[in-house]
mmCIF file of C-alpha atoms and ligand atoms in Angstrom:
data_model
loop_
_atom_site.group_PDB
_atom_site.id
_atom_site.type_symbol
_atom_site.label_atom_id
_atom_site.label_comp_id
_atom_site.label_asym_id
_atom_site.label_seq_id
_atom_site.Cartn_x
_atom_site.Cartn_y
_atom_site.Cartn_z
ATOM 1 C CA UNK U 1 0.000 0.000 0.000
ATOM 2 C CA UNK U 2 1.412 3.375 -0.987
ATOM 3 C CA UNK U 3 0.362 6.924 -0.207
ATOM 4 C CA UNK U 4 2.427 9.463 -2.107
ATOM 5 C CA UNK U 5 1.467 13.140 -2.192
ATOM 6 C CA UNK U 6 4.596 15.299 -2.308
ATOM 7 C CA UNK U 7 2.909 18.711 -2.841
ATOM 8 C CA UNK U 8 3.154 20.978 0.210
ATOM 9 C CA UNK U 9 -0.342 22.308 0.857
ATOM 10 C CA UNK U 10 -1.072 25.573 2.606
ATOM 11 C CA UNK U 11 -4.773 26.284 3.135
ATOM 12 C CA UNK U 12 -5.580 29.554 4.865
ATOM 13 C CA UNK U 13 -6.634 33.159 4.456
ATOM 14 C CA UNK U 14 -4.240 35.304 2.407
ATOM 15 C CA UNK U 15 -2.305 32.171 1.617
ATOM 16 C CA UNK U 16 -0.284 33.506 -1.335
ATOM 17 C CA UNK U 17 1.015 36.518 0.598
ATOM 18 C CA UNK U 18 1.638 34.488 3.747
ATOM 19 C CA UNK U 19 3.977 32.181 1.824
ATOM 20 C CA UNK U 20 5.581 34.746 -0.454
ATOM 21 C CA UNK U 21 9.091 33.712 0.553
ATOM 22 C CA UNK U 22 8.593 30.092 -0.447
ATOM 23 C CA UNK U 23 7.061 31.116 -3.782
ATOM 24 C CA UNK U 24 9.907 33.499 -4.582
ATOM 25 C CA UNK U 25 12.544 30.933 -3.597
ATOM 26 C CA UNK U 26 11.541 28.723 -6.532
ATOM 27 C CA UNK U 27 13.286 30.706 -9.260
ATOM 28 C CA UNK U 28 14.190 33.997 -10.901
ATOM 29 C CA UNK U 29 11.412 34.338 -13.463
ATOM 30 C CA UNK U 30 7.927 32.814 -13.286
ATOM 31 C CA UNK U 31 5.571 31.806 -16.074
ATOM 32 C CA UNK U 32 2.046 32.434 -14.794
ATOM 33 C CA UNK U 33 -0.452 30.148 -16.538
ATOM 34 C CA UNK U 34 -4.132 31.133 -16.377
ATOM 35 C CA UNK U 35 -7.434 30.998 -18.229
ATOM 36 C CA UNK U 36 -8.529 34.116 -20.080
ATOM 37 C CA UNK U 37 -10.340 36.114 -17.380
ATOM 38 C CA UNK U 38 -11.006 34.511 -14.011
ATOM 39 C CA UNK U 39 -7.584 35.005 -12.362
ATOM 40 C CA UNK U 40 -7.936 38.751 -12.884
ATOM 41 C CA UNK U 41 -11.512 38.788 -11.634
ATOM 42 C CA UNK U 42 -11.006 36.798 -8.439
ATOM 43 C CA UNK U 43 -7.875 38.674 -7.296
ATOM 44 C CA UNK U 44 -5.495 35.700 -7.434
ATOM 45 C CA UNK U 45 -3.377 37.110 -10.272
ATOM 46 C CA UNK U 46 -2.942 40.404 -8.416
ATOM 47 C CA UNK U 47 -1.840 38.609 -5.232
ATOM 48 C CA UNK U 48 0.684 36.522 -7.157
ATOM 49 C CA UNK U 49 2.176 39.392 -9.174
ATOM 50 C CA UNK U 50 2.440 41.599 -6.069
ATOM 51 C CA UNK U 51 4.286 38.842 -4.219
ATOM 52 C CA UNK U 52 6.659 38.282 -7.148
ATOM 53 C CA UNK U 53 7.349 41.973 -7.648
ATOM 54 C CA UNK U 54 7.972 42.563 -3.942
ATOM 55 C CA UNK U 55 10.426 39.652 -4.005
ATOM 56 C CA UNK U 56 12.253 40.978 -7.087
ATOM 57 C CA UNK U 57 11.103 38.035 -9.242
ATOM 58 C CA UNK U 58 10.336 38.677 -12.919
ATOM 59 C CA UNK U 59 7.244 37.143 -14.497
ATOM 60 C CA UNK U 60 5.381 36.625 -17.764
ATOM 61 C CA UNK U 61 1.771 35.518 -18.187
ATOM 62 C CA UNK U 62 0.320 32.998 -20.642
ATOM 63 C CA UNK U 63 -3.449 33.362 -20.487
ATOM 64 C CA UNK U 64 -4.734 31.511 -23.514
ATOM 65 C CA UNK U 65 -5.600 28.265 -21.762
ATOM 66 C CA UNK U 66 -8.950 27.022 -23.039
ATOM 67 C CA UNK U 67 -11.317 24.618 -21.269
ATOM 68 C CA UNK U 68 -9.960 21.093 -21.745
ATOM 69 C CA UNK U 69 -6.580 22.418 -22.982
ATOM 70 C CA UNK U 70 -5.062 20.848 -26.059
ATOM 71 C CA UNK U 71 -1.559 19.536 -26.732
ATOM 72 C CA UNK U 72 -1.208 22.384 -29.268
ATOM 73 C CA UNK U 73 -1.856 24.965 -26.524
ATOM 74 C CA UNK U 74 0.761 23.335 -24.287
ATOM 75 C CA UNK U 75 3.355 23.571 -27.057
ATOM 76 C CA UNK U 76 2.545 27.245 -27.770
ATOM 77 C CA UNK U 77 2.848 28.061 -24.069
ATOM 78 C CA UNK U 78 6.091 26.080 -23.865
ATOM 79 C CA UNK U 79 7.611 28.092 -26.731
ATOM 80 C CA UNK U 80 6.465 31.304 -25.036
ATOM 81 C CA UNK U 81 7.968 30.232 -21.698
ATOM 82 C CA UNK U 82 11.280 29.249 -23.299
ATOM 83 C CA UNK U 83 11.481 32.568 -25.184
ATOM 84 C CA UNK U 84 10.802 34.415 -21.911
ATOM 85 C CA UNK U 85 13.536 32.473 -20.113
ATOM 86 C CA UNK U 86 11.335 31.385 -17.196
ATOM 87 C CA UNK U 87 12.635 28.932 -14.614
ATOM 88 C CA UNK U 88 9.446 28.114 -12.683
ATOM 89 C CA UNK U 89 5.693 27.951 -13.335
ATOM 90 C CA UNK U 90 2.640 29.149 -11.404
ATOM 91 C CA UNK U 91 -0.728 27.718 -12.512
ATOM 92 C CA UNK U 92 -3.864 29.584 -11.388
ATOM 93 C CA UNK U 93 -7.448 28.504 -12.044
ATOM 94 C CA UNK U 94 -9.619 25.432 -12.285
ATOM 95 C CA UNK U 95 -8.559 22.016 -13.531
ATOM 96 C CA UNK U 96 -7.779 23.231 -17.060
ATOM 97 C CA UNK U 97 -5.111 25.888 -16.279
ATOM 98 C CA UNK U 98 -3.633 23.708 -13.507
ATOM 99 C CA UNK U 99 -3.406 20.604 -15.738
ATOM 100 C CA UNK U 100 -1.924 22.790 -18.483
ATOM 101 C CA UNK U 101 0.630 24.313 -16.073
ATOM 102 C CA UNK U 102 1.900 20.831 -15.191
ATOM 103 C CA UNK U 103 2.408 19.836 -18.830
ATOM 104 C CA UNK U 104 4.002 23.222 -19.646
ATOM 105 C CA UNK U 105 6.406 22.857 -16.694
ATOM 106 C CA UNK U 106 7.364 19.438 -18.061
ATOM 107 C CA UNK U 107 7.874 20.614 -21.635
ATOM 108 C CA UNK U 108 9.933 23.717 -20.714
ATOM 109 C CA UNK U 109 12.174 21.488 -18.607
ATOM 110 C CA UNK U 110 12.561 19.269 -21.701
ATOM 111 C CA UNK U 111 12.672 22.075 -24.251
ATOM 112 C CA UNK U 112 14.548 20.023 -26.841
ATOM 113 C CA UNK U 113 11.671 17.503 -27.073
ATOM 114 C CA UNK U 114 8.612 17.690 -29.346
ATOM 115 C CA UNK U 115 4.964 17.157 -28.340
ATOM 116 C CA UNK U 116 5.198 13.368 -28.490
ATOM 117 C CA UNK U 117 7.360 13.496 -25.366
ATOM 118 C CA UNK U 118 4.177 14.377 -23.442
ATOM 119 C CA UNK U 119 2.790 10.917 -24.122
ATOM 120 C CA UNK U 120 6.132 9.131 -23.873
ATOM 121 C CA UNK U 121 7.715 7.340 -20.957
ATOM 122 C CA UNK U 122 7.542 8.965 -17.494
ATOM 123 C CA UNK U 123 10.952 10.454 -16.656
ATOM 124 C CA UNK U 124 10.170 10.683 -12.935
ATOM 125 C CA UNK U 125 8.893 14.144 -12.078
ATOM 126 C CA UNK U 126 11.411 16.088 -14.121
ATOM 127 C CA UNK U 127 9.483 19.323 -14.404
ATOM 128 C CA UNK U 128 10.241 22.951 -13.573
ATOM 129 C CA UNK U 129 9.308 23.913 -9.992
ATOM 130 C CA UNK U 130 5.553 24.429 -9.945
ATOM 131 C CA UNK U 131 3.041 26.302 -7.764
ATOM 132 C CA UNK U 132 -0.682 25.590 -8.169
ATOM 133 C CA UNK U 133 -3.457 27.880 -6.947
ATOM 134 C CA UNK U 134 -7.016 26.517 -7.368
ATOM 135 C CA UNK U 135 -9.816 29.010 -7.960
ATOM 136 C CA UNK U 136 -12.642 26.470 -8.366
ATOM 137 C CA UNK U 137 -13.491 23.639 -5.985
ATOM 138 C CA UNK U 138 -13.714 20.473 -8.058
ATOM 139 C CA UNK U 139 -10.723 19.032 -9.848
ATOM 140 C CA UNK U 140 -8.274 18.652 -6.956
ATOM 141 C CA UNK U 141 -5.603 18.971 -9.653
ATOM 142 C CA UNK U 142 -3.380 20.988 -7.283
ATOM 143 C CA UNK U 143 -2.552 17.818 -5.329
ATOM 144 C CA UNK U 144 -2.435 15.222 -8.102
ATOM 145 C CA UNK U 145 0.363 14.404 -10.525
ATOM 146 C CA UNK U 146 -2.116 14.034 -13.363
ATOM 147 C CA UNK U 147 -2.671 16.206 -16.436
ATOM 148 C CA UNK U 148 -5.490 15.460 -18.860
ATOM 149 C CA UNK U 149 -5.153 17.109 -22.275
ATOM 150 C CA UNK U 150 -7.239 17.190 -25.428
ATOM 151 C CA UNK U 151 -5.728 15.196 -28.290
ATOM 152 C CA UNK U 152 -7.181 16.682 -31.467
ATOM 153 C CA UNK U 153 -5.226 14.072 -33.452
ATOM 154 C CA UNK U 154 -7.222 11.318 -31.741
ATOM 155 C CA UNK U 155 -10.407 13.370 -31.204
ATOM 156 C CA UNK U 156 -10.415 12.576 -27.490
ATOM 157 C CA UNK U 157 -8.848 13.481 -24.137
ATOM 158 C CA UNK U 158 -5.819 11.644 -22.839
ATOM 159 C CA UNK U 159 -4.064 11.525 -19.480
ATOM 160 C CA UNK U 160 -0.337 12.319 -19.700
ATOM 161 C CA UNK U 161 1.642 9.365 -18.263
ATOM 162 C CA UNK U 162 4.221 11.594 -16.496
ATOM 163 C CA UNK U 163 3.592 12.196 -12.794
ATOM 164 C CA UNK U 164 3.894 15.945 -12.269
ATOM 165 C CA UNK U 165 3.427 17.256 -8.736
ATOM 166 C CA UNK U 166 3.481 20.872 -7.597
ATOM 167 C CA UNK U 167 6.018 21.952 -4.988
ATOM 168 C CA UNK U 168 3.371 24.201 -3.429
ATOM 169 C CA UNK U 169 -0.443 24.158 -3.500
ATOM 170 C CA UNK U 170 -1.878 27.398 -2.126
ATOM 171 C CA UNK U 171 -5.570 27.314 -1.141
ATOM 172 C CA UNK U 172 -7.404 30.530 -0.286
ATOM 173 C CA UNK U 173 -11.216 30.538 -0.065
ATOM 174 C CA UNK U 174 -11.542 34.171 -1.159
ATOM 175 C CA UNK U 175 -10.753 33.197 -4.765
ATOM 176 C CA UNK U 176 -14.064 31.292 -4.894
ATOM 177 C CA UNK U 177 -16.094 34.319 -3.795
ATOM 178 C CA UNK U 178 -16.664 35.651 -7.320
ATOM 179 C CA UNK U 179 -17.441 32.251 -8.884
ATOM 180 C CA UNK U 180 -20.801 32.134 -10.655
ATOM 181 C CA UNK U 181 -23.294 30.024 -8.650
ATOM 182 C CA UNK U 182 -23.479 27.443 -11.455
ATOM 183 C CA UNK U 183 -19.705 26.951 -11.489
ATOM 184 C CA UNK U 184 -19.610 26.557 -7.707
ATOM 185 C CA UNK U 185 -22.388 23.950 -7.973
ATOM 186 C CA UNK U 186 -20.785 22.109 -10.868
ATOM 187 C CA UNK U 187 -17.268 21.971 -9.455
ATOM 188 C CA UNK U 188 -18.334 21.052 -5.909
ATOM 189 C CA UNK U 189 -20.435 18.247 -7.402
ATOM 190 C CA UNK U 190 -17.314 17.042 -9.230
ATOM 191 C CA UNK U 191 -15.476 16.988 -5.876
ATOM 192 C CA UNK U 192 -18.328 14.958 -4.348
ATOM 193 C CA UNK U 193 -18.096 12.498 -7.255
ATOM 194 C CA UNK U 194 -14.316 12.128 -6.771
ATOM 195 C CA UNK U 195 -14.837 11.367 -3.089
ATOM 196 C CA UNK U 196 -17.625 8.852 -3.732
ATOM 197 C CA UNK U 197 -15.989 7.121 -6.697
ATOM 198 C CA UNK U 198 -12.724 6.807 -4.805
ATOM 199 C CA UNK U 199 -14.489 5.197 -1.841
ATOM 200 C CA UNK U 200 -16.561 2.746 -3.911
ATOM 201 C CA UNK U 201 -13.490 1.534 -5.713
ATOM 202 C CA UNK U 202 -11.390 -1.639 -5.907
ATOM 203 C CA UNK U 203 -8.204 0.331 -5.409
ATOM 204 C CA UNK U 204 -9.349 2.067 -2.192
ATOM 205 C CA UNK U 205 -6.962 1.816 0.765
ATOM 206 C CA UNK U 206 -7.273 2.990 4.378
ATOM 207 C CA UNK U 207 -5.207 6.035 3.338
ATOM 208 C CA UNK U 208 -7.372 7.007 0.373
ATOM 209 C CA UNK U 209 -10.507 6.398 2.470
ATOM 210 C CA UNK U 210 -9.133 8.656 5.192
ATOM 211 C CA UNK U 211 -9.068 11.449 2.585
ATOM 212 C CA UNK U 212 -12.624 10.619 1.500
ATOM 213 C CA UNK U 213 -13.926 10.751 5.043
ATOM 214 C CA UNK U 214 -12.249 14.113 5.725
ATOM 215 C CA UNK U 215 -13.444 15.503 2.383
ATOM 216 C CA UNK U 216 -17.066 14.419 2.798
ATOM 217 C CA UNK U 217 -17.232 15.947 6.280
ATOM 218 C CA UNK U 218 -16.231 19.356 4.900
ATOM 219 C CA UNK U 219 -18.360 18.983 1.778
ATOM 220 C CA UNK U 220 -21.553 18.195 3.693
ATOM 221 C CA UNK U 221 -21.109 21.303 5.833
ATOM 222 C CA UNK U 222 -21.273 23.472 2.693
ATOM 223 C CA UNK U 223 -24.371 22.067 1.002
ATOM 224 C CA UNK U 224 -26.545 25.023 2.012
ATOM 225 C CA UNK U 225 -23.941 27.424 0.645
ATOM 226 C CA UNK U 226 -23.963 25.636 -2.719
ATOM 227 C CA UNK U 227 -27.773 25.600 -2.631
ATOM 228 C CA UNK U 228 -27.751 29.381 -2.176
ATOM 229 C CA UNK U 229 -29.585 29.058 1.161
ATOM 230 C CA UNK U 230 -26.688 30.382 3.210
ATOM 231 C CA UNK U 231 -24.361 33.289 2.491
ATOM 232 C CA UNK U 232 -20.839 31.901 2.001
ATOM 233 C CA UNK U 233 -18.223 32.910 4.549
ATOM 234 C CA UNK U 234 -14.513 32.674 3.725
ATOM 235 C CA UNK U 235 -14.420 29.698 6.058
ATOM 236 C CA UNK U 236 -17.122 27.922 4.017
ATOM 237 C CA UNK U 237 -15.253 28.594 0.793
ATOM 238 C CA UNK U 238 -12.015 27.279 2.248
ATOM 239 C CA UNK U 239 -13.902 24.156 3.358
ATOM 240 C CA UNK U 240 -15.039 23.632 -0.241
ATOM 241 C CA UNK U 241 -11.463 24.024 -1.482
ATOM 242 C CA UNK U 242 -10.215 21.557 1.116
ATOM 243 C CA UNK U 243 -12.968 19.060 0.251
ATOM 244 C CA UNK U 244 -11.867 19.289 -3.367
ATOM 245 C CA UNK U 245 -8.202 18.792 -2.413
ATOM 246 C CA UNK U 246 -9.084 15.710 -0.334
ATOM 247 C CA UNK U 247 -10.989 14.379 -3.355
ATOM 248 C CA UNK U 248 -7.884 14.988 -5.477
ATOM 249 C CA UNK U 249 -5.642 13.135 -3.017
ATOM 250 C CA UNK U 250 -8.118 10.237 -2.930
ATOM 251 C CA UNK U 251 -8.437 9.812 -6.710
ATOM 252 C CA UNK U 252 -4.692 10.280 -7.150
ATOM 253 C CA UNK U 253 -4.452 6.877 -5.462
ATOM 254 C CA UNK U 254 -7.553 5.067 -6.705
ATOM 255 C CA UNK U 255 -8.674 6.746 -9.924
ATOM 256 C CA UNK U 256 -12.355 7.505 -10.517
ATOM 257 C CA UNK U 257 -14.984 4.898 -11.381
ATOM 258 C CA UNK U 258 -18.156 4.310 -13.424
ATOM 259 C CA UNK U 259 -19.864 7.731 -13.299
ATOM 260 C CA UNK U 260 -16.723 9.447 -14.649
ATOM 261 C CA UNK U 261 -16.456 6.813 -17.387
ATOM 262 C CA UNK U 262 -20.099 7.470 -18.290
ATOM 263 C CA UNK U 263 -19.724 11.246 -18.148
ATOM 264 C CA UNK U 264 -17.162 11.747 -20.911
ATOM 265 C CA UNK U 265 -19.279 11.203 -24.006
ATOM 266 C CA UNK U 266 -22.154 13.387 -22.824
ATOM 267 C CA UNK U 267 -19.659 16.144 -22.091
ATOM 268 C CA UNK U 268 -18.070 15.839 -25.562
ATOM 269 C CA UNK U 269 -21.276 15.253 -27.514
ATOM 270 C CA UNK U 270 -23.903 17.257 -25.624
ATOM 271 C CA UNK U 271 -21.711 19.790 -23.799
ATOM 272 C CA UNK U 272 -22.970 18.901 -20.307
ATOM 273 C CA UNK U 273 -20.514 20.357 -17.746
ATOM 274 C CA UNK U 274 -18.163 17.835 -16.157
ATOM 275 C CA UNK U 275 -19.469 17.924 -12.559
ATOM 276 C CA UNK U 276 -23.080 17.742 -13.642
ATOM 277 C CA UNK U 277 -22.320 14.934 -16.102
ATOM 278 C CA UNK U 278 -20.684 12.851 -13.345
ATOM 279 C CA UNK U 279 -23.399 13.789 -10.859
ATOM 280 C CA UNK U 280 -26.052 12.522 -13.226
ATOM 281 C CA UNK U 281 -24.915 8.913 -12.708
ATOM 282 C CA UNK U 282 -23.775 9.186 -9.075
ATOM 283 C CA UNK U 283 -27.024 8.205 -7.288
ATOM 284 C CA UNK U 284 -27.438 5.090 -9.457
ATOM 285 C CA UNK U 285 -23.790 4.180 -8.834
ATOM 286 C CA UNK U 286 -24.197 4.466 -5.057
ATOM 287 C CA UNK U 287 -27.347 2.349 -5.346
ATOM 288 C CA UNK U 288 -25.350 -0.461 -6.991
ATOM 289 C CA UNK U 289 -22.691 -0.411 -4.225
ATOM 290 C CA UNK U 290 -22.659 -2.738 -1.213
ATOM 291 C CA UNK U 291 -24.950 -1.905 1.692
ATOM 292 C CA UNK U 292 -21.915 -0.981 3.789
ATOM 293 C CA UNK U 293 -20.379 1.374 1.198
ATOM 294 C CA UNK U 294 -23.748 2.974 0.437
ATOM 295 C CA UNK U 295 -24.395 3.623 4.119
ATOM 296 C CA UNK U 296 -20.954 5.194 4.545
ATOM 297 C CA UNK U 297 -21.421 7.612 1.646
ATOM 298 C CA UNK U 298 -24.967 8.633 2.573
ATOM 299 C CA UNK U 299 -24.136 9.129 6.227
ATOM 300 C CA UNK U 300 -20.930 11.101 5.620
ATOM 301 C CA UNK U 301 -22.423 13.216 2.836
ATOM 302 C CA UNK U 302 -25.472 13.955 4.983
ATOM 303 C CA UNK U 303 -28.167 12.320 2.856
ATOM 304 C CA UNK U 304 -31.036 10.216 4.239
ATOM 305 C CA UNK U 305 -31.350 8.244 1.018
ATOM 306 C CA UNK U 306 -30.089 7.874 -2.540
ATOM 307 C CA UNK U 307 -33.219 9.741 -3.658
ATOM 308 C CA UNK U 308 -32.290 12.712 -1.479
ATOM 309 C CA UNK U 309 -28.838 12.712 -3.072
ATOM 310 C CA UNK U 310 -30.473 12.717 -6.526
ATOM 311 C CA UNK U 311 -32.685 15.691 -5.691
ATOM 312 C CA UNK U 312 -29.758 17.641 -4.223
ATOM 313 C CA UNK U 313 -27.693 17.150 -7.404
ATOM 314 C CA UNK U 314 -30.654 18.104 -9.584
ATOM 315 C CA UNK U 315 -31.387 21.144 -7.438
ATOM 316 C CA UNK U 316 -27.856 22.560 -7.658
ATOM 317 C CA UNK U 317 -26.795 21.408 -11.149
ATOM 318 C CA UNK U 318 -30.169 21.444 -12.897
ATOM 319 C CA UNK U 319 -31.785 18.744 -15.012
ATOM 320 C CA UNK U 320 -29.876 17.363 -17.979
ATOM 321 C CA UNK U 321 -32.751 17.968 -20.368
ATOM 322 C CA UNK U 322 -30.602 17.967 -23.498
ATOM 323 C CA UNK U 323 -29.409 14.402 -22.934
ATOM 324 C CA UNK U 324 -31.428 12.067 -25.172
ATOM 325 C CA UNK U 325 -31.900 8.313 -24.967
ATOM 326 C CA UNK U 326 -29.517 7.997 -27.907
ATOM 327 C CA UNK U 327 -26.838 9.915 -25.991
ATOM 328 C CA UNK U 328 -27.305 7.604 -23.019
ATOM 329 C CA UNK U 329 -27.016 4.521 -25.258
ATOM 330 C CA UNK U 330 -23.701 5.886 -26.525
ATOM 331 C CA UNK U 331 -22.581 6.588 -22.967
ATOM 332 C CA UNK U 332 -23.176 2.944 -22.024
ATOM 333 C CA UNK U 333 -21.106 1.723 -24.991
ATOM 334 C CA UNK U 334 -18.281 4.189 -24.242
ATOM 335 C CA UNK U 335 -18.145 3.071 -20.614
ATOM 336 C CA UNK U 336 -18.147 -0.599 -21.661
ATOM 337 C CA UNK U 337 -15.085 0.186 -23.791
ATOM 338 C CA UNK U 338 -13.249 1.808 -20.869
ATOM 339 C CA UNK U 339 -11.929 -1.187 -18.876
ATOM 340 C CA UNK U 340 -9.497 1.089 -16.987
ATOM 341 C CA UNK U 341 -12.518 2.585 -15.219
ATOM 342 C CA UNK U 342 -14.984 -0.331 -15.198
ATOM 343 C CA UNK U 343 -12.348 -2.546 -13.573
ATOM 344 C CA UNK U 344 -12.275 -0.148 -10.623
ATOM 345 C CA UNK U 345 -15.847 -0.995 -9.643
ATOM 346 C CA UNK U 346 -15.976 -3.350 -6.654
ATOM 347 C CA UNK U 347 -18.859 -5.277 -8.257
ATOM 348 C CA UNK U 348 -19.283 -6.981 -11.645
ATOM 349 C CA UNK U 349 -19.988 -4.545 -14.466
ATOM 350 C CA UNK U 350 -21.919 -5.554 -17.560
ATOM 351 C CA UNK U 351 -24.104 -3.824 -20.117
ATOM 352 C CA UNK U 352 -27.281 -4.414 -18.091
ATOM 353 C CA UNK U 353 -25.797 -2.665 -15.038
ATOM 354 C CA UNK U 354 -24.625 0.335 -17.077
ATOM 355 C CA UNK U 355 -28.030 0.592 -18.755
ATOM 356 C CA UNK U 356 -29.632 0.573 -15.317
ATOM 357 C CA UNK U 357 -27.279 3.341 -14.203
ATOM 358 C CA UNK U 358 -28.111 5.358 -17.316
ATOM 359 C CA UNK U 359 -31.843 5.008 -16.531
ATOM 360 C CA UNK U 360 -32.433 3.024 -19.731
ATOM 361 C CA UNK U 361 -34.064 0.105 -17.876
HETATM 362 FE FE1 LIG X 401 -13.934 14.846 -12.221
#
């Protein structure tokens, strides 16, 4: 049994400024990797640039990271970073900018290599020093070594085999304060799915389950905030960030399971957001689990029943009205062809079970 999570996590108010020294010690010039707008809006970019400037560290920003970043984007950002002469990377944002920052830190470190290196053999964490600052509460990417990129050549998404961990993960709840309600709902549902799918999982260990238990405790305390029934305090928002980080640590060791496998095609084909797409299949997945596992999840997530879980997800994420029966049929076939995920289920998986989960039977 192994538990390996080498990123140093700080989770507290004014986190970036409080740890300015450690950030500035990582190099002489930083490449800041962000999406197009959010890092400016939520104040995280300002905090980071102020810290760098006060420490006499130069910086350049690459802000053209799209949702589900592509290999092509990574290579453009790599060329930019090399031309700027950066020697460390700071990724700010949700899963997309953070996953991109990892791959960019790898490719700048190996600047003589072409894009195929990304999908080549793992060279053992040989990336530029990396800081990750999450500004949504779902992916947990700040504490995993994983980067998932879009492969336009294969018309799909693919996980990079290199394990790329940040040196520092800086969690500050205030960066969630300006998130649109829908994004808060979608990303916190993704975190819930990571926690649940890691628990109901063949690869679960006492260590990964410890993370799930801690994550669910924090997550359940924030349900009314996500519902919009309680004004969010900074403490609530930090709880959501921590729940997401615990989910990240858990799936870094177990991987996700059936609902994630079933989510991908409806995200690609219908455009359903990732958290909502996973949440759609979560109640049916929990229903298929053993009595013991089901009871653990319901109790720790604060639900009386699977039906209550279903209504909560529908209430915060909305109904997936655009998903047709044909889309669900395709989802079942895609999941059947994803043995890496179906083999993680701690019960036998066949077409009938997946059809049941998709509500087709
Ligand atoms: Fe996810």
